[in-house]
């Protein structure tokens, strides 16, 4: 602000007192405050792209429709510049098997992206290996983000690279959250009279399950703790669900029909 406003005697002496003011503030701050943070001279002092001979990096290039490239002062305080925006995330599927979710695994993903050269204007293609530690029990849809690993240009902030976990189709099981479903195909006779189902597990074991009651199509039975690990508590696991598919015969001999009519309830 303005300080030291006391009157002092000037060289004129009899011509009256003169006043001396000493300014001790920040002229840039006062200028910015007076013009509400705007620089009224920006439109007069912009530079054309390529006209800056000393390579002053305080100018970022952006495109104005119909007028080519114009240099805009972005301020020395921030290297990214106020005009730059980050590109939208780049999404990739990360396919994993149920066995990999069961045990956890390490995936190495190779990406190719553009990187800015030291001159700050040209770019080069560069390969990079991204390492992903897949945790036990991770659910489908889990996202793993690598910040700013997308293409880099003089005028952008690189996008984040995001991998989205996807379950590979399995030849035996179907996943339902932390449970796994085993479709057990049984005959009509087994469904009515009882049977033993040798149930496989993800870690290669076989659990014989004996059923003596009538098993209707679509009915389910659970084996607790034989599913996938829970993501937050991997020492605990979901269930293995046996889902019964009853195979009906294509035809029945007449003699068998008569017998079935006598045995089966209406």
mmCIF file of C-alpha atoms in Angstrom:
data_model
loop_
_atom_site.group_PDB
_atom_site.id
_atom_site.type_symbol
_atom_site.label_atom_id
_atom_site.label_comp_id
_atom_site.label_asym_id
_atom_site.label_seq_id
_atom_site.Cartn_x
_atom_site.Cartn_y
_atom_site.Cartn_z
ATOM 1 C CA UNK A 1 0.000 0.000 0.000
ATOM 2 C CA UNK A 2 1.033 3.605 0.308
ATOM 3 C CA UNK A 3 3.080 4.452 3.377
ATOM 4 C CA UNK A 4 5.129 7.370 4.733
ATOM 5 C CA UNK A 5 2.567 10.106 4.017
ATOM 6 C CA UNK A 6 4.024 12.706 6.382
ATOM 7 C CA UNK A 7 4.765 16.113 4.827
ATOM 8 C CA UNK A 8 8.412 17.039 4.291
ATOM 9 C CA UNK A 9 9.957 20.330 3.367
ATOM 10 C CA UNK A 10 10.832 20.488 -0.334
ATOM 11 C CA UNK A 11 13.653 22.357 -1.985
ATOM 12 C CA UNK A 12 11.307 25.208 -2.824
ATOM 13 C CA UNK A 13 11.119 26.141 0.854
ATOM 14 C CA UNK A 14 8.690 29.048 0.800
ATOM 15 C CA UNK A 15 6.574 27.506 -1.964
ATOM 16 C CA UNK A 16 4.821 25.320 0.628
ATOM 17 C CA UNK A 17 5.217 21.791 1.850
ATOM 18 C CA UNK A 18 5.661 18.846 -0.537
ATOM 19 C CA UNK A 19 4.604 15.244 0.160
ATOM 20 C CA UNK A 20 6.734 12.152 -0.442
ATOM 21 C CA UNK A 21 5.147 8.660 -0.632
ATOM 22 C CA UNK A 22 7.110 5.409 -0.506
ATOM 23 C CA UNK A 23 5.371 2.401 -2.138
ATOM 24 C CA UNK A 24 6.220 -0.814 -0.268
ATOM 25 C CA UNK A 25 3.671 -3.246 -1.723
ATOM 26 C CA UNK A 26 3.762 -5.754 -4.585
ATOM 27 C CA UNK A 27 3.076 -3.908 -7.863
ATOM 28 C CA UNK A 28 2.102 -7.144 -9.645
ATOM 29 C CA UNK A 29 -0.447 -8.038 -6.977
ATOM 30 C CA UNK A 30 -1.861 -4.515 -6.993
ATOM 31 C CA UNK A 31 -2.090 -4.617 -10.818
ATOM 32 C CA UNK A 32 -3.881 -7.966 -10.736
ATOM 33 C CA UNK A 33 -6.284 -6.756 -8.044
ATOM 34 C CA UNK A 34 -7.108 -3.566 -9.959
ATOM 35 C CA UNK A 35 -7.906 -5.471 -13.166
ATOM 36 C CA UNK A 36 -9.671 -8.334 -11.382
ATOM 37 C CA UNK A 37 -6.926 -10.864 -12.248
ATOM 38 C CA UNK A 38 -6.957 -10.075 -15.987
ATOM 39 C CA UNK A 39 -4.105 -8.659 -18.005
ATOM 40 C CA UNK A 40 -5.577 -6.000 -20.320
ATOM 41 C CA UNK A 41 -2.452 -6.093 -22.531
ATOM 42 C CA UNK A 42 -2.607 -9.816 -23.376
ATOM 43 C CA UNK A 43 -4.217 -9.161 -26.732
ATOM 44 C CA UNK A 44 -1.338 -6.894 -27.746
ATOM 45 C CA UNK A 45 1.610 -9.028 -26.672
ATOM 46 C CA UNK A 46 0.778 -12.554 -27.806
ATOM 47 C CA UNK A 47 3.374 -14.249 -29.992
ATOM 48 C CA UNK A 48 2.973 -16.280 -33.134
ATOM 49 C CA UNK A 49 4.092 -19.882 -32.919
ATOM 50 C CA UNK A 50 7.715 -20.142 -34.052
ATOM 51 C CA UNK A 51 8.500 -16.438 -33.556
ATOM 52 C CA UNK A 52 10.013 -16.979 -30.116
ATOM 53 C CA UNK A 53 13.686 -17.234 -30.987
ATOM 54 C CA UNK A 54 15.032 -17.747 -27.480
ATOM 55 C CA UNK A 55 12.766 -20.762 -26.832
ATOM 56 C CA UNK A 56 11.033 -19.197 -23.832
ATOM 57 C CA UNK A 57 8.849 -22.002 -22.494
ATOM 58 C CA UNK A 58 6.399 -19.660 -20.809
ATOM 59 C CA UNK A 59 4.261 -19.865 -23.966
ATOM 60 C CA UNK A 60 1.921 -22.768 -24.710
ATOM 61 C CA UNK A 61 0.638 -23.298 -28.230
ATOM 62 C CA UNK A 62 -3.081 -23.659 -28.784
ATOM 63 C CA UNK A 63 -5.190 -23.422 -31.952
ATOM 64 C CA UNK A 64 -7.634 -20.638 -32.608
ATOM 65 C CA UNK A 65 -10.087 -21.323 -35.413
ATOM 66 C CA UNK A 66 -9.011 -19.562 -38.608
ATOM 67 C CA UNK A 67 -5.983 -17.831 -37.114
ATOM 68 C CA UNK A 68 -3.433 -20.621 -36.877
ATOM 69 C CA UNK A 69 -1.274 -21.130 -33.807
ATOM 70 C CA UNK A 70 -0.985 -18.419 -31.214
ATOM 71 C CA UNK A 71 1.322 -18.336 -28.204
ATOM 72 C CA UNK A 72 -0.477 -17.681 -24.930
ATOM 73 C CA UNK A 73 1.394 -16.778 -21.730
ATOM 74 C CA UNK A 74 0.515 -19.479 -19.237
ATOM 75 C CA UNK A 75 2.442 -18.120 -16.269
ATOM 76 C CA UNK A 76 5.755 -19.320 -14.950
ATOM 77 C CA UNK A 77 4.278 -20.915 -11.885
ATOM 78 C CA UNK A 78 2.785 -24.030 -13.542
ATOM 79 C CA UNK A 79 4.491 -26.213 -16.159
ATOM 80 C CA UNK A 80 1.219 -27.819 -17.261
ATOM 81 C CA UNK A 81 -0.381 -24.486 -18.159
ATOM 82 C CA UNK A 82 -3.920 -23.391 -17.566
ATOM 83 C CA UNK A 83 -5.047 -24.168 -21.139
ATOM 84 C CA UNK A 84 -4.190 -27.868 -21.041
ATOM 85 C CA UNK A 85 -6.799 -30.482 -20.281
ATOM 86 C CA UNK A 86 -6.271 -34.132 -19.514
ATOM 87 C CA UNK A 87 -7.399 -36.577 -22.189
ATOM 88 C CA UNK A 88 -10.201 -39.020 -21.254
ATOM 89 C CA UNK A 89 -9.061 -42.323 -19.700
ATOM 90 C CA UNK A 90 -7.958 -45.105 -22.054
ATOM 91 C CA UNK A 91 -9.619 -48.409 -21.087
ATOM 92 C CA UNK A 92 -8.290 -51.923 -21.697
ATOM 93 C CA UNK A 93 -9.762 -55.290 -20.709
ATOM 94 C CA UNK A 94 -7.615 -57.409 -18.401
ATOM 95 C CA UNK A 95 -8.788 -60.994 -18.855
ATOM 96 C CA UNK A 96 -8.076 -63.445 -16.044
ATOM 97 C CA UNK A 97 -9.058 -67.047 -15.391
ATOM 98 C CA UNK A 98 -10.892 -68.230 -12.277
ATOM 99 C CA UNK A 99 -7.742 -70.082 -11.243
ATOM 100 C CA UNK A 100 -5.803 -66.794 -11.363
ATOM 101 C CA UNK A 101 -8.460 -65.092 -9.240
ATOM 102 C CA UNK A 102 -8.360 -68.039 -6.847
ATOM 103 C CA UNK A 103 -4.593 -67.880 -6.308
ATOM 104 C CA UNK A 104 -3.692 -64.315 -7.348
ATOM 105 C CA UNK A 105 -1.218 -63.611 -10.124
ATOM 106 C CA UNK A 106 1.062 -61.041 -11.767
ATOM 107 C CA UNK A 107 0.222 -59.677 -15.198
ATOM 108 C CA UNK A 108 2.700 -57.753 -17.358
ATOM 109 C CA UNK A 109 0.997 -55.587 -19.960
ATOM 110 C CA UNK A 110 2.932 -53.955 -22.806
ATOM 111 C CA UNK A 111 1.646 -50.612 -24.019
ATOM 112 C CA UNK A 112 2.872 -48.262 -26.726
ATOM 113 C CA UNK A 113 2.433 -44.559 -26.150
ATOM 114 C CA UNK A 114 3.760 -41.256 -27.441
ATOM 115 C CA UNK A 115 6.248 -39.333 -25.286
ATOM 116 C CA UNK A 116 7.373 -35.739 -25.660
ATOM 117 C CA UNK A 117 10.965 -35.204 -26.800
ATOM 118 C CA UNK A 118 13.316 -32.840 -24.926
ATOM 119 C CA UNK A 119 12.587 -30.060 -27.423
ATOM 120 C CA UNK A 120 9.033 -29.934 -26.060
ATOM 121 C CA UNK A 121 7.518 -29.967 -29.566
ATOM 122 C CA UNK A 122 8.055 -33.335 -31.248
ATOM 123 C CA UNK A 123 7.007 -36.758 -29.989
ATOM 124 C CA UNK A 124 8.364 -40.294 -30.220
ATOM 125 C CA UNK A 125 6.776 -43.737 -29.862
ATOM 126 C CA UNK A 126 7.825 -45.568 -26.735
ATOM 127 C CA UNK A 127 6.990 -49.040 -25.394
ATOM 128 C CA UNK A 128 6.503 -49.637 -21.701
ATOM 129 C CA UNK A 129 5.735 -52.661 -19.538
ATOM 130 C CA UNK A 130 3.073 -52.128 -16.860
ATOM 131 C CA UNK A 131 2.985 -54.646 -14.004
ATOM 132 C CA UNK A 132 -0.343 -55.514 -12.390
ATOM 133 C CA UNK A 133 -0.567 -57.533 -9.186
ATOM 134 C CA UNK A 134 -3.957 -59.253 -9.371
ATOM 135 C CA UNK A 135 -5.090 -59.866 -5.803
ATOM 136 C CA UNK A 136 -6.924 -62.993 -4.710
ATOM 137 C CA UNK A 137 -10.672 -62.707 -5.081
ATOM 138 C CA UNK A 138 -10.763 -59.515 -7.151
ATOM 139 C CA UNK A 139 -14.196 -59.085 -8.696
ATOM 140 C CA UNK A 140 -14.972 -58.544 -12.341
ATOM 141 C CA UNK A 141 -15.038 -54.829 -13.075
ATOM 142 C CA UNK A 142 -12.171 -53.994 -10.716
ATOM 143 C CA UNK A 143 -10.181 -51.082 -12.196
ATOM 144 C CA UNK A 144 -6.391 -50.673 -12.063
ATOM 145 C CA UNK A 145 -5.265 -47.144 -13.004
ATOM 146 C CA UNK A 146 -1.857 -46.011 -14.240
ATOM 147 C CA UNK A 147 -1.887 -42.195 -14.121
ATOM 148 C CA UNK A 148 -0.814 -40.225 -17.213
ATOM 149 C CA UNK A 149 0.465 -43.194 -19.228
ATOM 150 C CA UNK A 150 -1.480 -42.191 -22.345
ATOM 151 C CA UNK A 151 -0.127 -40.325 -25.369
ATOM 152 C CA UNK A 152 1.777 -37.134 -24.570
ATOM 153 C CA UNK A 153 1.793 -34.097 -26.884
ATOM 154 C CA UNK A 154 2.829 -30.458 -26.413
ATOM 155 C CA UNK A 155 -0.793 -29.442 -25.874
ATOM 156 C CA UNK A 156 -2.280 -32.085 -23.592
ATOM 157 C CA UNK A 157 -2.036 -33.776 -20.240
ATOM 158 C CA UNK A 158 -1.663 -37.528 -20.943
ATOM 159 C CA UNK A 159 -4.671 -39.699 -20.246
ATOM 160 C CA UNK A 160 -4.760 -42.265 -17.471
ATOM 161 C CA UNK A 161 -4.479 -45.870 -18.654
ATOM 162 C CA UNK A 162 -7.094 -48.025 -16.926
ATOM 163 C CA UNK A 163 -7.297 -51.826 -16.985
ATOM 164 C CA UNK A 164 -10.721 -53.328 -16.230
ATOM 165 C CA UNK A 165 -10.781 -56.872 -14.860
ATOM 166 C CA UNK A 166 -12.768 -59.348 -16.983
ATOM 167 C CA UNK A 167 -13.388 -63.024 -16.234
ATOM 168 C CA UNK A 168 -12.347 -65.480 -18.913
ATOM 169 C CA UNK A 169 -15.050 -68.042 -19.758
ATOM 170 C CA UNK A 170 -14.377 -71.260 -17.839
ATOM 171 C CA UNK A 171 -14.871 -74.764 -19.157
ATOM 172 C CA UNK A 172 -16.359 -76.103 -15.911
ATOM 173 C CA UNK A 173 -17.517 -73.325 -13.577
ATOM 174 C CA UNK A 174 -19.508 -70.133 -13.718
ATOM 175 C CA UNK A 175 -18.738 -67.262 -11.377
ATOM 176 C CA UNK A 176 -21.322 -65.521 -9.199
ATOM 177 C CA UNK A 177 -19.452 -62.973 -7.105
ATOM 178 C CA UNK A 178 -17.278 -64.961 -4.710
ATOM 179 C CA UNK A 179 -19.252 -68.162 -5.355
ATOM 180 C CA UNK A 180 -18.608 -70.555 -8.230
ATOM 181 C CA UNK A 181 -21.342 -72.636 -9.832
ATOM 182 C CA UNK A 182 -20.831 -76.205 -11.060
ATOM 183 C CA UNK A 183 -23.601 -77.415 -13.406
ATOM 184 C CA UNK A 184 -24.079 -81.115 -12.623
ATOM 185 C CA UNK A 185 -25.863 -83.107 -15.312
ATOM 186 C CA UNK A 186 -27.800 -86.092 -13.959
ATOM 187 C CA UNK A 187 -30.272 -88.525 -15.486
ATOM 188 C CA UNK A 188 -33.981 -88.632 -14.662
ATOM 189 C CA UNK A 189 -33.399 -91.860 -12.781
ATOM 190 C CA UNK A 190 -30.657 -90.241 -10.674
ATOM 191 C CA UNK A 191 -32.877 -87.242 -10.022
ATOM 192 C CA UNK A 192 -35.668 -89.495 -8.724
ATOM 193 C CA UNK A 193 -33.717 -92.230 -6.976
ATOM 194 C CA UNK A 194 -30.643 -90.394 -5.684
ATOM 195 C CA UNK A 195 -27.025 -90.278 -6.841
ATOM 196 C CA UNK A 196 -23.446 -89.395 -6.051
ATOM 197 C CA UNK A 197 -21.936 -86.343 -7.757
ATOM 198 C CA UNK A 198 -18.134 -86.149 -7.920
ATOM 199 C CA UNK A 199 -17.719 -82.389 -7.677
ATOM 200 C CA UNK A 200 -14.469 -80.806 -8.942
ATOM 201 C CA UNK A 201 -12.833 -77.842 -7.201
ATOM 202 C CA UNK A 202 -10.707 -74.970 -8.520
ATOM 203 C CA UNK A 203 -7.562 -76.352 -6.892
ATOM 204 C CA UNK A 204 -7.866 -79.746 -8.580
ATOM 205 C CA UNK A 205 -9.564 -81.810 -5.860
ATOM 206 C CA UNK A 206 -12.752 -83.862 -6.196
ATOM 207 C CA UNK A 207 -15.453 -83.879 -3.514
ATOM 208 C CA UNK A 208 -17.985 -86.786 -3.690
ATOM 209 C CA UNK A 209 -21.435 -85.525 -2.741
ATOM 210 C CA UNK A 210 -24.179 -88.061 -1.984
ATOM 211 C CA UNK A 211 -27.814 -87.078 -2.588
ATOM 212 C CA UNK A 212 -30.706 -89.340 -1.594
ATOM 213 C CA UNK A 213 -33.626 -86.974 -1.986
ATOM 214 C CA UNK A 214 -35.425 -86.095 -5.203
ATOM 215 C CA UNK A 215 -33.484 -83.505 -7.207
ATOM 216 C CA UNK A 216 -35.635 -81.194 -9.298
ATOM 217 C CA UNK A 217 -34.228 -79.390 -12.368
ATOM 218 C CA UNK A 218 -32.491 -76.171 -11.329
ATOM 219 C CA UNK A 219 -32.255 -77.077 -7.650
ATOM 220 C CA UNK A 220 -28.977 -76.031 -5.979
ATOM 221 C CA UNK A 221 -26.831 -77.445 -3.203
ATOM 222 C CA UNK A 222 -23.912 -75.629 -1.559
ATOM 223 C CA UNK A 223 -20.461 -76.755 -0.445
ATOM 224 C CA UNK A 224 -19.366 -73.990 1.972
ATOM 225 C CA UNK A 225 -15.893 -72.469 1.672
ATOM 226 C CA UNK A 226 -14.970 -74.013 -1.699
ATOM 227 C CA UNK A 227 -15.509 -70.902 -3.812
ATOM 228 C CA UNK A 228 -13.298 -67.866 -4.491
ATOM 229 C CA UNK A 229 -11.576 -65.771 -1.803
ATOM 230 C CA UNK A 230 -13.418 -62.686 -0.597
ATOM 231 C CA UNK A 231 -11.577 -59.570 -1.864
ATOM 232 C CA UNK A 232 -11.356 -57.895 1.560
ATOM 233 C CA UNK A 233 -10.800 -61.070 3.557
ATOM 234 C CA UNK A 234 -8.975 -63.471 1.200
ATOM 235 C CA UNK A 235 -8.500 -66.036 3.964
ATOM 236 C CA UNK A 236 -12.241 -66.648 3.771
ATOM 237 C CA UNK A 237 -13.952 -68.017 0.696
ATOM 238 C CA UNK A 238 -17.351 -68.186 -0.917
ATOM 239 C CA UNK A 239 -19.247 -71.378 -1.717
ATOM 240 C CA UNK A 240 -19.172 -73.941 -4.480
ATOM 241 C CA UNK A 241 -22.742 -74.285 -5.732
ATOM 242 C CA UNK A 242 -23.932 -77.460 -7.440
ATOM 243 C CA UNK A 243 -26.695 -76.651 -9.888
ATOM 244 C CA UNK A 244 -28.528 -79.725 -11.184
ATOM 245 C CA UNK A 245 -29.475 -80.192 -14.808
ATOM 246 C CA UNK A 246 -31.782 -83.173 -15.271
ATOM 247 C CA UNK A 247 -31.524 -85.000 -18.592
ATOM 248 C CA UNK A 248 -34.900 -86.338 -19.706
ATOM 249 C CA UNK A 249 -35.108 -89.326 -22.098
ATOM 250 C CA UNK A 250 -36.190 -88.610 -25.661
ATOM 251 C CA UNK A 251 -38.722 -91.486 -25.563
ATOM 252 C CA UNK A 252 -39.999 -94.210 -23.218
ATOM 253 C CA UNK A 253 -41.020 -97.760 -24.306
ATOM 254 C CA UNK A 254 -44.742 -98.523 -23.903
ATOM 255 C CA UNK A 255 -44.068 -101.176 -21.284
ATOM 256 C CA UNK A 256 -42.109 -98.700 -19.179
ATOM 257 C CA UNK A 257 -44.865 -96.119 -19.506
ATOM 258 C CA UNK A 258 -47.386 -98.526 -18.014
ATOM 259 C CA UNK A 259 -45.059 -99.269 -15.121
ATOM 260 C CA UNK A 260 -44.348 -95.582 -14.501
ATOM 261 C CA UNK A 261 -48.052 -94.775 -14.494
ATOM 262 C CA UNK A 262 -48.519 -97.278 -11.702
ATOM 263 C CA UNK A 263 -45.541 -96.056 -9.629
ATOM 264 C CA UNK A 264 -45.434 -92.288 -10.068
ATOM 265 C CA UNK A 265 -47.932 -90.083 -8.234
ATOM 266 C CA UNK A 266 -50.470 -88.102 -10.220
#
